[in-house]
Coordinates of C-alpha atoms in Angstrom, one line a residue:
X1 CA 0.0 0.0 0.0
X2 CA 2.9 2.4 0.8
X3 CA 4.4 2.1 -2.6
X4 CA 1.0 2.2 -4.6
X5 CA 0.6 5.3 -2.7
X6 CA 3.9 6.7 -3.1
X7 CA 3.9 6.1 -7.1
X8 CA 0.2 7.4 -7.3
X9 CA 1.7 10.8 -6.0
X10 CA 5.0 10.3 -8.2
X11 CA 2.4 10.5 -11.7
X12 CA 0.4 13.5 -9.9
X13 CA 4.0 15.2 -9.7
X14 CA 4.7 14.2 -13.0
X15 CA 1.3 15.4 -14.8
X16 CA 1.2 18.8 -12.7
X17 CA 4.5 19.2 -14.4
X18 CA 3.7 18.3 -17.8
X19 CA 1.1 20.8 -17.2
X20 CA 3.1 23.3 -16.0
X21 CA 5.9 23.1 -18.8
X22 CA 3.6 23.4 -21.8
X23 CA 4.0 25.7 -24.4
X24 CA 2.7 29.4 -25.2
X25 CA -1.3 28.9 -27.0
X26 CA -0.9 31.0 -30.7
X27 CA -2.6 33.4 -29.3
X28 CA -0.1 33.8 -26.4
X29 CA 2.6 34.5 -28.9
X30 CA 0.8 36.0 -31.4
X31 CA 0.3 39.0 -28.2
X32 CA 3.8 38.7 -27.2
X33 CA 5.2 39.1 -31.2
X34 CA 3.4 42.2 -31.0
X35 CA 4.1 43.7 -27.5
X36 CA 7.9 42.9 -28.7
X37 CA 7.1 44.9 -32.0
X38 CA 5.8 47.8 -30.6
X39 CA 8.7 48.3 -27.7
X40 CA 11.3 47.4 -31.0
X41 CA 9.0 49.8 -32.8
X42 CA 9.7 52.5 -30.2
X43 CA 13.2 52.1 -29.3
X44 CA 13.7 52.1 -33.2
X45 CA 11.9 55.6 -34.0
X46 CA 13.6 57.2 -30.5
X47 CA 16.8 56.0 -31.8
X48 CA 15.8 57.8 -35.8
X49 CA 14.3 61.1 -33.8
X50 CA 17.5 61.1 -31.5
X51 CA 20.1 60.7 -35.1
X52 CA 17.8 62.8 -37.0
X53 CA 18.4 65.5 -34.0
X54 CA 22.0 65.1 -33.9
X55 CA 22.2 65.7 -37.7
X56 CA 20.3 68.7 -37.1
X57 CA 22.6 70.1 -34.4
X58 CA 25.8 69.7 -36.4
X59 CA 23.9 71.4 -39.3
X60 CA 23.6 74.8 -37.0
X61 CA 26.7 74.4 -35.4
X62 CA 28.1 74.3 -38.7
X63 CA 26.5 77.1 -40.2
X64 CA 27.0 78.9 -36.7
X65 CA 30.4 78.4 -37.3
X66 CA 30.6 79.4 -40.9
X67 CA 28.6 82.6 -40.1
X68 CA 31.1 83.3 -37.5
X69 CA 34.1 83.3 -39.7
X70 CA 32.6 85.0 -42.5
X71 CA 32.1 88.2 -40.2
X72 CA 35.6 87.7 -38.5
X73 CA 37.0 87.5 -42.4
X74 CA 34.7 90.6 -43.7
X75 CA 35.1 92.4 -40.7
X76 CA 39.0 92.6 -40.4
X77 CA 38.7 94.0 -43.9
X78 CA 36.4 96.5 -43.5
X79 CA 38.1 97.6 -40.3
X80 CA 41.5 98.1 -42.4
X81 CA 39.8 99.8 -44.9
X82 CA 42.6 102.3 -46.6
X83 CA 45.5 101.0 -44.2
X84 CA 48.3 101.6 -46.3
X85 CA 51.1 100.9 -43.7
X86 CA 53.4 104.0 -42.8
X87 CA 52.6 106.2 -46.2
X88 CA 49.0 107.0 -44.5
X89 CA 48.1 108.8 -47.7
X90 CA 46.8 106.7 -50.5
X91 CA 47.8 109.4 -52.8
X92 CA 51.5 109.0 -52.0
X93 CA 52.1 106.0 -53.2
X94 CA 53.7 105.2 -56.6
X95 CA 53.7 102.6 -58.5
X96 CA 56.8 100.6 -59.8
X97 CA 57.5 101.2 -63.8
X98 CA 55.9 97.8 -65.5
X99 CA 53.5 97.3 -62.7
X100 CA 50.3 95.7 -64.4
X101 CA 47.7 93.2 -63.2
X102 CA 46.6 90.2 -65.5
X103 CA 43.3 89.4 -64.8
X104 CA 41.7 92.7 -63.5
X105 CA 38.4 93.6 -61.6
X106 CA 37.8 96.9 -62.2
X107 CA 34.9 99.7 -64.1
X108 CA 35.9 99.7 -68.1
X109 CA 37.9 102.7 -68.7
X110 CA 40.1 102.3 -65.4
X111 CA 42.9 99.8 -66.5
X112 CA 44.6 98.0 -63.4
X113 CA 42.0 98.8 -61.2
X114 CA 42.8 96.8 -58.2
X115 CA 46.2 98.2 -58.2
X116 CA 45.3 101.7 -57.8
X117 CA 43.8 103.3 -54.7
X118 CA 42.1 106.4 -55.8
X119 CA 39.5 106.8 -58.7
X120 CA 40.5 107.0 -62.4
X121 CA 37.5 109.7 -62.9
X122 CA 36.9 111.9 -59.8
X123 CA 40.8 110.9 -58.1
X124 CA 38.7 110.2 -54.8
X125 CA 40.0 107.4 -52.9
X126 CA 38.7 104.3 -53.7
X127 CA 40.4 101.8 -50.9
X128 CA 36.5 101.2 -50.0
X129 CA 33.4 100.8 -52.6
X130 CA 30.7 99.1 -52.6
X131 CA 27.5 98.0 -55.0
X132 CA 23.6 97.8 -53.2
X133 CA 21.4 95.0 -53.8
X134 CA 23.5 94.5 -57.0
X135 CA 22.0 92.5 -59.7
X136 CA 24.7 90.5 -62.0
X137 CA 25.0 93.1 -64.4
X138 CA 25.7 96.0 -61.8
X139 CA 28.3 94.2 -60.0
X140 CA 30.2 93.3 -63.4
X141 CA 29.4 96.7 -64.6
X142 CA 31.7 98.1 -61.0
X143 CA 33.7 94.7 -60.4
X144 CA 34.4 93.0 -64.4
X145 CA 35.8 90.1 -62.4
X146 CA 32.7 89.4 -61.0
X147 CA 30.6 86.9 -63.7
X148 CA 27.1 87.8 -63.8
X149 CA 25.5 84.6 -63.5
X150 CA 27.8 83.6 -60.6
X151 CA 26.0 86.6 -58.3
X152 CA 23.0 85.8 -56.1
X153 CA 20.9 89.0 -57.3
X154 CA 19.7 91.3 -54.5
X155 CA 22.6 90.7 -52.2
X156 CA 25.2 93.3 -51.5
X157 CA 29.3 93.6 -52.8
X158 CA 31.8 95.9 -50.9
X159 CA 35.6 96.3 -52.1
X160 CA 38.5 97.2 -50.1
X161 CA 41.8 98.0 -50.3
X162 CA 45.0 97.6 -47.8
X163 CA 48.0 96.1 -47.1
X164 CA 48.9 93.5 -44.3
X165 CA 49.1 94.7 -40.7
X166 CA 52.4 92.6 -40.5
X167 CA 55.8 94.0 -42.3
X168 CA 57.2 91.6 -44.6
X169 CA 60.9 90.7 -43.8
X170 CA 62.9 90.9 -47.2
X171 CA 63.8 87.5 -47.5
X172 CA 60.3 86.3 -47.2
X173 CA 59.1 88.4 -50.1
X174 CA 57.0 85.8 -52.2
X175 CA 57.7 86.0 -56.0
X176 CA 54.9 87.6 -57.9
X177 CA 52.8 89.0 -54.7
X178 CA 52.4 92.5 -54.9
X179 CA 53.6 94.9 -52.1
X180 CA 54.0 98.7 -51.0
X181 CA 57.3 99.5 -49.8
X182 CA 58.0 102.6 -48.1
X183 CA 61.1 104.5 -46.1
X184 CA 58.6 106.8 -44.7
X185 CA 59.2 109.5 -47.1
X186 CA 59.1 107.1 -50.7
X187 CA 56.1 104.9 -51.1
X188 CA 56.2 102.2 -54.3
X189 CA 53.8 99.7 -54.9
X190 CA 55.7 96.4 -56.3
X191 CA 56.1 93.2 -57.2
X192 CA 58.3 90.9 -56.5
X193 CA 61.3 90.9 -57.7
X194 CA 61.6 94.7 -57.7
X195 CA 63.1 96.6 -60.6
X196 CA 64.3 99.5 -58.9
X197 CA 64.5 99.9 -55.2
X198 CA 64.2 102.7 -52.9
X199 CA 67.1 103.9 -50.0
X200 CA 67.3 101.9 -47.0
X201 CA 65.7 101.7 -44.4
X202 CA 62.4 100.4 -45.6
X203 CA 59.5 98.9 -45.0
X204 CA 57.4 96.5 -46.9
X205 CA 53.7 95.2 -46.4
X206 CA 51.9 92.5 -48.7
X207 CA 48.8 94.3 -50.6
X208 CA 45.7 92.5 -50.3
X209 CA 42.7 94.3 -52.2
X210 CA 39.4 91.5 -51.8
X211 CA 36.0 92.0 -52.9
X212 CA 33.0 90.9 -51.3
X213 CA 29.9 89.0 -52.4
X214 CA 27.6 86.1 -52.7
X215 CA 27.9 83.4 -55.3
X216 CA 24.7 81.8 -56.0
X217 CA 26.6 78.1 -55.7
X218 CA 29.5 76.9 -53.5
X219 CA 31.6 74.1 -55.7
X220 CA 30.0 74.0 -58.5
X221 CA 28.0 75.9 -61.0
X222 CA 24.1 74.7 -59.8
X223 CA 25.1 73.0 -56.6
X224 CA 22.3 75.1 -54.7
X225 CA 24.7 76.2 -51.8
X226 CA 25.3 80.0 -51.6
X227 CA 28.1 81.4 -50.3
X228 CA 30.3 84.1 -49.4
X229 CA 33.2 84.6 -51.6
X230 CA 35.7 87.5 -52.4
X231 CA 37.7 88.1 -55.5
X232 CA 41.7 88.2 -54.5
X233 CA 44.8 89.7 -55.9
X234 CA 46.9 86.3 -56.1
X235 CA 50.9 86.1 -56.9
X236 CA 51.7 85.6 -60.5
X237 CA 53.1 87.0 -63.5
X238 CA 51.5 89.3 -63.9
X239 CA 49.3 88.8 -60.2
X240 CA 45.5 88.3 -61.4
X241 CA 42.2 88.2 -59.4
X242 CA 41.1 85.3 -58.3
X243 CA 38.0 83.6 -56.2
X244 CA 38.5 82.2 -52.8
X245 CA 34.9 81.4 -51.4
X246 CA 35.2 81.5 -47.3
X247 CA 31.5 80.3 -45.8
X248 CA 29.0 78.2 -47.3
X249 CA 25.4 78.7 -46.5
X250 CA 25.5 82.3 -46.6
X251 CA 22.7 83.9 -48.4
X252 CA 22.6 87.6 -48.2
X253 CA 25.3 90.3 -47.1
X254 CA 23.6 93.7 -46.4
X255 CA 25.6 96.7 -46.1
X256 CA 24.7 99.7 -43.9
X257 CA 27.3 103.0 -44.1
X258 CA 27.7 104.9 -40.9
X259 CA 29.0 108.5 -42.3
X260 CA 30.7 111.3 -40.2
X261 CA 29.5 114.9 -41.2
X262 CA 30.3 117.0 -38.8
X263 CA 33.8 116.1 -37.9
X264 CA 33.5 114.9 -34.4
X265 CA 34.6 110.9 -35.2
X266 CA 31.3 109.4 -34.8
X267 CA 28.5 108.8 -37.6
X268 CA 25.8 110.9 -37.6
X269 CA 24.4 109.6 -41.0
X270 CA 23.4 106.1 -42.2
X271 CA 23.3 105.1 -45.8
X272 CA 23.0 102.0 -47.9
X273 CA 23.8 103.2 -51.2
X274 CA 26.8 106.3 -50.6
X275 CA 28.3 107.7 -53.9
X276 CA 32.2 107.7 -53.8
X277 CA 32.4 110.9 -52.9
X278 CA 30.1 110.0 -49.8
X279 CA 32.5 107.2 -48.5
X280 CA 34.9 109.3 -48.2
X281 CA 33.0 110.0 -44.9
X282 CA 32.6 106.9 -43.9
X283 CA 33.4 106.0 -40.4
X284 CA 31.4 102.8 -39.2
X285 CA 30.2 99.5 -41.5
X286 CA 26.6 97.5 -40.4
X287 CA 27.4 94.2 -41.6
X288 CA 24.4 91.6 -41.8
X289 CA 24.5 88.0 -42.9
X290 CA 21.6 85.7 -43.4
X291 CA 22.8 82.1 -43.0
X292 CA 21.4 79.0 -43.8
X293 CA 22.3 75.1 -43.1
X294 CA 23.5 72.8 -45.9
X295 CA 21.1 70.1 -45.6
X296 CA 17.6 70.6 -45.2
X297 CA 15.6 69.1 -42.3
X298 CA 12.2 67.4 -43.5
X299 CA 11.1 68.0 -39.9
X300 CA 11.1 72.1 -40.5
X301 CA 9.3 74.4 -42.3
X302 CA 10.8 78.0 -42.3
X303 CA 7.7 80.0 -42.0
X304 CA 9.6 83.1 -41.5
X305 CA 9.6 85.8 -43.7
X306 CA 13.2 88.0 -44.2
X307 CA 13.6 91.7 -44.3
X308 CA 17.6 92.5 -44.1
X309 CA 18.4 96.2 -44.2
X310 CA 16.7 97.7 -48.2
X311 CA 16.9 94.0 -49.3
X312 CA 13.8 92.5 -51.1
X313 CA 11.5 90.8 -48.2
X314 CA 12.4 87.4 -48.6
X315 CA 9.9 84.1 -47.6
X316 CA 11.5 81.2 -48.6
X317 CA 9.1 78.6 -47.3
X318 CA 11.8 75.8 -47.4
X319 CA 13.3 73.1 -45.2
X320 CA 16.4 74.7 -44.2
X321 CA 17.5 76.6 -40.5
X322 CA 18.4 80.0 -41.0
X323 CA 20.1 83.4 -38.6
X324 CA 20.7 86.5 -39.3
X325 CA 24.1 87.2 -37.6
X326 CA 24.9 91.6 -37.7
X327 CA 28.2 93.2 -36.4
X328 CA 29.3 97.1 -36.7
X329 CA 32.6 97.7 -37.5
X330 CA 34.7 100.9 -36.7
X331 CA 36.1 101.8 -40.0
X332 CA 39.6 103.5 -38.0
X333 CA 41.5 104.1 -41.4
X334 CA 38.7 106.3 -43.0
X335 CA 38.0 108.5 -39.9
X336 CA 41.8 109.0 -39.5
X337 CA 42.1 110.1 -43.2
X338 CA 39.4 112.3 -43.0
X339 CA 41.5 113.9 -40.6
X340 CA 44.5 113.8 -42.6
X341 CA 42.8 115.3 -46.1
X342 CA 40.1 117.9 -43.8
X343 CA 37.1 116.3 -45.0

């Protein structure tokens, strides 16, 4: 009796675990396929929403940054505006016999342009001009470097002339870069090597005339990303003008003049469009830059509509982040040659 009664409870044990190890019913697993989808589901899109915000973020910061060097680039221009180095007078300086530029960027009727630094026309100084809301035609018409179908129309183009803070040491003259060499009484503007030299001691500093603008494309012809370039006097025989393009994503440069009148150092007058004879009085540059990111982000609609300075209100109703970034610049050079000439 014992052992009937200990083997009757041995299969009790045996079906109460057979029972208890069965398998999951379909519609067990069927549930459970789907509980595991949706938390897969989920992780899955916080994972896309959490890369597709990453990529979005290193768009801004990127265009942040780009933004950020185009002013720093544009700005140290406009603030050196008319720096000539020790010669202070534009007018003073000479230029070397032979001195001719290859691929110039100037108004017709004013040969080698870029090299001089007052007007052909009126002999005002020209170390600082500048074309409003040019279309491609007016920009070629002041700037014949400038292509007109390479011009994003309605956007602004300022020129300026200087030479490098830094003196040049003579043995690290670069052959065919183009410089202004001066003993403090003699000014010559050269290249390198010079033809004839002037008496010891001297002084030379590296000219760097750049003009401003925005390119409707950043590589290539149709690539869709604007961008601020400038046209540069590059070494050569003869030098020539040539494009360096410093930001990408830049859209619009707006110019705003801040003139001096009266003579005290500070601008009492704000123009966008001065004549020549009215930058003369120039003392103070608004600078604006509308930026945009490379890649557009599905996720965004810019709603926003644009009104930069006397630029055409602009809605562009697109995918892409943009700022407007604005700096004013203290145009030293200018005031202090207003000084100098008693304007």
């Amino acid at each position: 009796n014992g052992s009937e009664h200990l083997h009757q409870r041995d299969l009790t044990n045996m079906k109460y675990t057979i029972h208890k190890q069965r398998g999951l019913t379909l519609v067990e697993l069927m549930i459970a396929m789907v509980l595991g989808l949706l938390v897969a589901g989920g992780i899955a899109q916080v994972f896309a929403q959490g890369r597709q915000s990453y990529r979005v973020d290193q768009q801004i910061a990127r265009m942040q940054d780009e933004a950020r060097f185009a002013l720093n680039e544009i700005s140290r221009d406009l603030r050196m505006a008319s720096y000539i180095g020790e010669t202070l007078l534009p007018g003073n300086v000479n230029q070397a016999a032979g001195l001719a530029i290859g691929a110039d960027c100037g108004p017709g009727g004013q040969p080698n342009w870029v090299l001089g630094l007052s007007d052909g026309v009126t002999s005002e100084i020209n170390t600082m001009t500048a074309v409003d809301n040019a279309t491609g035609a007016t920009a070629n018409a002041s700037y014949s470097c400038i292509e007109p179908g390479e011009l994003r129309p309605n956007t602004d183009v300022v020129a300026v002339k200087r030479v490098m803070g830094d003196e040049t040491p003579l043995a690290d003259l670069r052959p065919g870069a183009t410089y202004i060499r001066t003993n403090g009484t003699l000014s010559v503007m050269h290249t390198t090597p010079m033809a004839a030299g002037i008496p010891l001691p001297f002084f030379d500093r590296e000219y760097v005339p750049r003009i401003y603008y925005i390119r409707n494309f950043s590589d290539t012809p149709g690539d869709g990303i604007p961008a601020l370039c400038r046209k540069a006097l590059q070494a050569g025989a003869p030098p020539n003008m040539g494009t360096e393009c410093i930001a990408r994503g830049i859209e619009d440069l707006q110019l705003t003049f801040g003139l001096d009148t009266d003579g005290d150092g500070t601008p009492n007058r704000y123009l966008v469009d001065p004549t020549l004879a009215e930058l003369q009085e120039v003392v103070t540059v608004r600078v604006f830059l509308l930026a945009r990111t490379q890649q557009p982000d599905r996720r965004h609609t810019d709603a926003r509509s644009y009104q930069v300075s006397n630029a055409p209100n602009y809605a562009p109703a697109d995918n892409f982040h943009r700022r407007l970034y604005s700096i004013t610049v203290g145009v030293y050079n200018r005031r202090n040659l207003q000084r100098l000439l008693g304007i």
